[in-house]
Amino acid sequence: MDKVCCSTHLIEGDGTFNVNGIESFMKEVKLAECGLSYAVVSIMGPQSSGKSTLLNHLFGTNFREMDAFKGRSQTTKGIWTAHCAGIEPCTLVMDLEGTDGRERGEDDTAFEKQSALFALAVSDIVLINMWCHDIGREQAANKPLLKTVFQVMMRLFSPRKTTLMFVIRDKTRTPLENLEPVLREDIQKIWDSVPKPQAHQETPLSEFFNVEVVALSSYEEKEEQFKEQVASLRQRFFHSIAPGGLAGDRRGVVPASGFSFSAQQIWKVIKDNRDLDLPAHKVMVATVRCEEIANEKLAAFVANEEWCEFDAAIQTGPVSGFGKKLTSILHTCLSEYDTEATYFDDGVRTTKRKQLEEKLLQLVQPAYQSMLGHIRSGTLDKFKEAFDKALNGGEGFSVAAHSCTKIFMTQFDEQSADVVIQQANWDSSKVREKLRRDIDAHVAAVCAAKLSELTNLYEKKLNDALSGPVEALLDGAGDDTWPAIRKLLRRETESAVSGFSVALSSFDMDEQTMDKMLASLEAYARGVVESKTKEEAARVLIRMKDRFATLFSQDSDSMPRVWTGKEDIRAITKMARSSSLKLLSVLAAIRLDDEADNIEKTLAVALVDNRSGAVTNKGITLDDPLASSTWEEVSPSKTLITPVQCKSLWRQFKSETEYTVTQAIAAQEASKRNNNWLPPPWAILALVVLGFNEFMTLLRNPLYLGVIFVAFLLVKALWVQLDISGEFRNGALPGLLSLSTKFLPTVMNLLRKLAEEGQKPPAPEPQRNRPVAANSFQSGSNNNGDVSSTASSEVTWSEIGTEYTSPSRQEKVK
């Protein structure tokens, strides 16, 4: 450490300011060149507490130290100052004469207070040197000195944010974290007890001082540890005036060139100030004794059994007779103080009595606030119960809220008057206002809930009344669809608004708010219709295909169509597509404002009328009325399906319904083929003319008829078994190919069946035919056998024809 330093005796022991010494000192350390970049550190504390030793080790100064071998006596007289060696920025250190010295005596403490006040006025950092075992004491910890200095300093000087660093010497085993809170509490109490000017009544201690606490080991017993701790502390004084340093937030700094003159003027003001004289002995004794009496009465009140019972009971609920009982207890306590302090100084006695009364009221105030809180919460609970009961009883909302509020606010006023303490001028208006706010908040919450319930009720009614009917009207889209929807919307909205308005009349609300809620309900109804329309528009293609399928596949009586060949498929298709186009035009836009548009006409011209210039299948042309993203006379906000989208939907609709039309045409042609089994009339005439001779031959020889009949049965059986009409349904060539593969197996199977039938014994005749057979045998006719064989052959061929009917044919016969 650099030991080069210089020092001077700034203020003599008799209070003389060394003007020449400070001027020489400033020139020697070149202080005038520092500007504002300098710091002043001072130290004060009890005599022979090691202040000079600490400064010499901490800052490298050469202050005179006490020689312990010569005894304990005053070493430093007055105030000495020195320049710190090796610390930046330039730092000046002032070593103050120790307080509580034997040499000055018991009553001569004015210089001690003057020097301490001077140090606080000119220093950026003040070290308060104290013994560790003195913490908690009144005099050794410099408390009276600091109290007087604080009071006078605020009246004489402007605030300059001084850092107070308490240096605890000869630290014991007590941890620093346990010592520091005690010191901070003491300094705060001193600050709070000091009378302040009007301008600084609410000024906190932190506005004037920064408090720091450090601890050092014993220099004599633990010298090495002491030096290490001092070296660590020394680092904190480097750049002490920089932001974040020990004096980084100082204010009102005097330039270095004017430091000498400023210090002289400050010392002159301090020397001329009478407030630094000790108070009179009488006043001092009165102060001490009255404070002792006040503390005794305060302790007695805290231990009072009745008060303890009150304090415990008030935590759980209200206490009956709270105000009167506490008033009596406080009066007794203050009367006892007045009796014991009656012979002391009147001013001191009155001041201490006022302080005692303030402390007593501070103890009582939480109980008083708790009592008001219980009354407030109880009143609020009763209000809620009565308010809900009134509403459930059918009373109007506004009437119930007003009457209940008036009753329970009056009840609160009556109950709060019973807890008033006469010694305190406390006002319950804040608690009353809080109760009123809580009541108003509850009323507002219930009002909001009721209004929300009413709104949801009428919105549900509107939704139920509009959703289904609107969907049904849109499903059966026609020319009167939107007029019917508008009529339905108007009717249901008027009904809902009327009922809602009557329900709102029981609430105390302004006309503007009511109109806003009614308008919101009307907008909701309109929104239901619009939402349902949008849903239907989203599945318009499905709706169009369903409508087309219904109209195309069913007749006017809602019966399924049978394509017999007589129906006009073109007309039916056009009718079904026109109806589907009507559905598309209805869902293309929302028409709730009864405004005319030409959407249907545009769609009909562009998509159905082939004579127009629009191209419906080949794409969009310049003359295409659907080559747009908006409809004429329809705003975009009301458009659900744009013209371009309509064109795309129609193209998809036609492609997906084309198969249905094709199937109908094919079914019609097949039906025509199946029903057209007779030859043309000219062929029949030709057969009659050209086959006359053959016909006469058959008449002359009936045996030919039997052969023809047998051949007919055989051909009929083959026709049915091979299902010739079904095979030729898909065309001549596929039919021939199929028959060529099935013909031979079918003939073989038929012959096998005939052979099996011939081997079976003849079935007995039914009972009912026997008389007829007997009569025929008795007649002696020679043709009976022929007739029986003929009948038998007819039955056999009939059975064969029935047995060999194909499954598909059987289904048709059934």
JSON list of C-alpha atoms in Angstrom, two decimals, residues 136-138 142-144 146-148 150-151 154 164 166 180-196 203-206 209 211 291 295 298 352 355 359 362:
[
{"chain": "A", "resi": 136, "resn": "GLY", "atom": "CA", "xyz": [-28.27, -2.55, 22.06]},
{"chain": "A", "resi": 137, "resn": "ARG", "atom": "CA", "xyz": [-27.08, 0.14, 24.48]},
{"chain": "A", "resi": 138, "resn": "GLU", "atom": "CA", "xyz": [-28.46, 3.63, 24.45]},
{"chain": "A", "resi": 142, "resn": "ASN", "atom": "CA", "xyz": [-24.31, 7.14, 19.89]},
{"chain": "A", "resi": 143, "resn": "LYS", "atom": "CA", "xyz": [-28.12, 7.14, 19.66]},
{"chain": "A", "resi": 144, "resn": "PRO", "atom": "CA", "xyz": [-28.76, 10.47, 21.48]},
{"chain": "A", "resi": 146, "resn": "LEU", "atom": "CA", "xyz": [-27.41, 10.89, 16.14]},
{"chain": "A", "resi": 147, "resn": "LYS", "atom": "CA", "xyz": [-30.94, 11.95, 17.12]},
{"chain": "A", "resi": 148, "resn": "THR", "atom": "CA", "xyz": [-29.92, 15.53, 17.82]},
{"chain": "A", "resi": 150, "resn": "PHE", "atom": "CA", "xyz": [-30.51, 14.45, 12.45]},
{"chain": "A", "resi": 151, "resn": "GLN", "atom": "CA", "xyz": [-32.93, 17.04, 13.79]},
{"chain": "A", "resi": 154, "resn": "MET", "atom": "CA", "xyz": [-32.54, 18.84, 8.34]},
{"chain": "A", "resi": 164, "resn": "LEU", "atom": "CA", "xyz": [-23.67, 5.82, 7.16]},
{"chain": "A", "resi": 166, "resn": "PHE", "atom": "CA", "xyz": [-21.52, 1.22, 11.00]},
{"chain": "A", "resi": 180, "resn": "GLU", "atom": "CA", "xyz": [-27.31, -5.78, 11.34]},
{"chain": "A", "resi": 181, "resn": "PRO", "atom": "CA", "xyz": [-31.15, -5.79, 11.76]},
{"chain": "A", "resi": 182, "resn": "VAL", "atom": "CA", "xyz": [-30.78, -4.37, 15.30]},
{"chain": "A", "resi": 183, "resn": "LEU", "atom": "CA", "xyz": [-28.66, -1.47, 14.07]},
{"chain": "A", "resi": 184, "resn": "ARG", "atom": "CA", "xyz": [-30.96, -0.74, 11.14]},
{"chain": "A", "resi": 185, "resn": "GLU", "atom": "CA", "xyz": [-33.99, -0.80, 13.44]},
{"chain": "A", "resi": 186, "resn": "ASP", "atom": "CA", "xyz": [-32.32, 1.58, 15.90]},
{"chain": "A", "resi": 187, "resn": "ILE", "atom": "CA", "xyz": [-31.37, 4.08, 13.20]},
{"chain": "A", "resi": 188, "resn": "GLN", "atom": "CA", "xyz": [-34.90, 3.93, 11.77]},
{"chain": "A", "resi": 189, "resn": "LYS", "atom": "CA", "xyz": [-36.42, 4.55, 15.20]},
{"chain": "A", "resi": 190, "resn": "ILE", "atom": "CA", "xyz": [-34.14, 7.54, 15.71]},
{"chain": "A", "resi": 191, "resn": "TRP", "atom": "CA", "xyz": [-35.23, 8.92, 12.35]},
{"chain": "A", "resi": 192, "resn": "ASP", "atom": "CA", "xyz": [-38.93, 8.36, 13.07]},
{"chain": "A", "resi": 193, "resn": "SER", "atom": "CA", "xyz": [-38.70, 10.06, 16.47]},
{"chain": "A", "resi": 194, "resn": "VAL", "atom": "CA", "xyz": [-37.00, 13.21, 15.16]},
{"chain": "A", "resi": 195, "resn": "PRO", "atom": "CA", "xyz": [-39.40, 16.15, 14.61]},
{"chain": "A", "resi": 196, "resn": "LYS", "atom": "CA", "xyz": [-39.21, 17.15, 11.00]},
{"chain": "A", "resi": 203, "resn": "THR", "atom": "CA", "xyz": [-39.52, 11.94, 3.81]},
{"chain": "A", "resi": 204, "resn": "PRO", "atom": "CA", "xyz": [-38.06, 8.47, 4.47]},
{"chain": "A", "resi": 205, "resn": "LEU", "atom": "CA", "xyz": [-34.62, 7.86, 5.95]},
{"chain": "A", "resi": 206, "resn": "SER", "atom": "CA", "xyz": [-33.40, 6.52, 2.63]},
{"chain": "A", "resi": 209, "resn": "PHE", "atom": "CA", "xyz": [-28.92, 8.34, 4.25]},
{"chain": "A", "resi": 211, "resn": "VAL", "atom": "CA", "xyz": [-27.04, 2.60, 5.87]},
{"chain": "A", "resi": 291, "resn": "GLU", "atom": "CA", "xyz": [-41.26, 7.67, 28.87]},
{"chain": "A", "resi": 295, "resn": "ASN", "atom": "CA", "xyz": [-43.85, 2.17, 28.65]},
{"chain": "A", "resi": 298, "resn": "LEU", "atom": "CA", "xyz": [-48.34, 0.22, 27.60]},
{"chain": "A", "resi": 352, "resn": "LYS", "atom": "CA", "xyz": [-45.42, 11.46, 26.14]},
{"chain": "A", "resi": 355, "resn": "GLN", "atom": "CA", "xyz": [-47.33, 9.18, 22.22]},
{"chain": "A", "resi": 359, "resn": "LYS", "atom": "CA", "xyz": [-49.34, 3.50, 20.69]},
{"chain": "A", "resi": 362, "resn": "GLN", "atom": "CA", "xyz": [-52.19, 1.39, 17.23]}
]
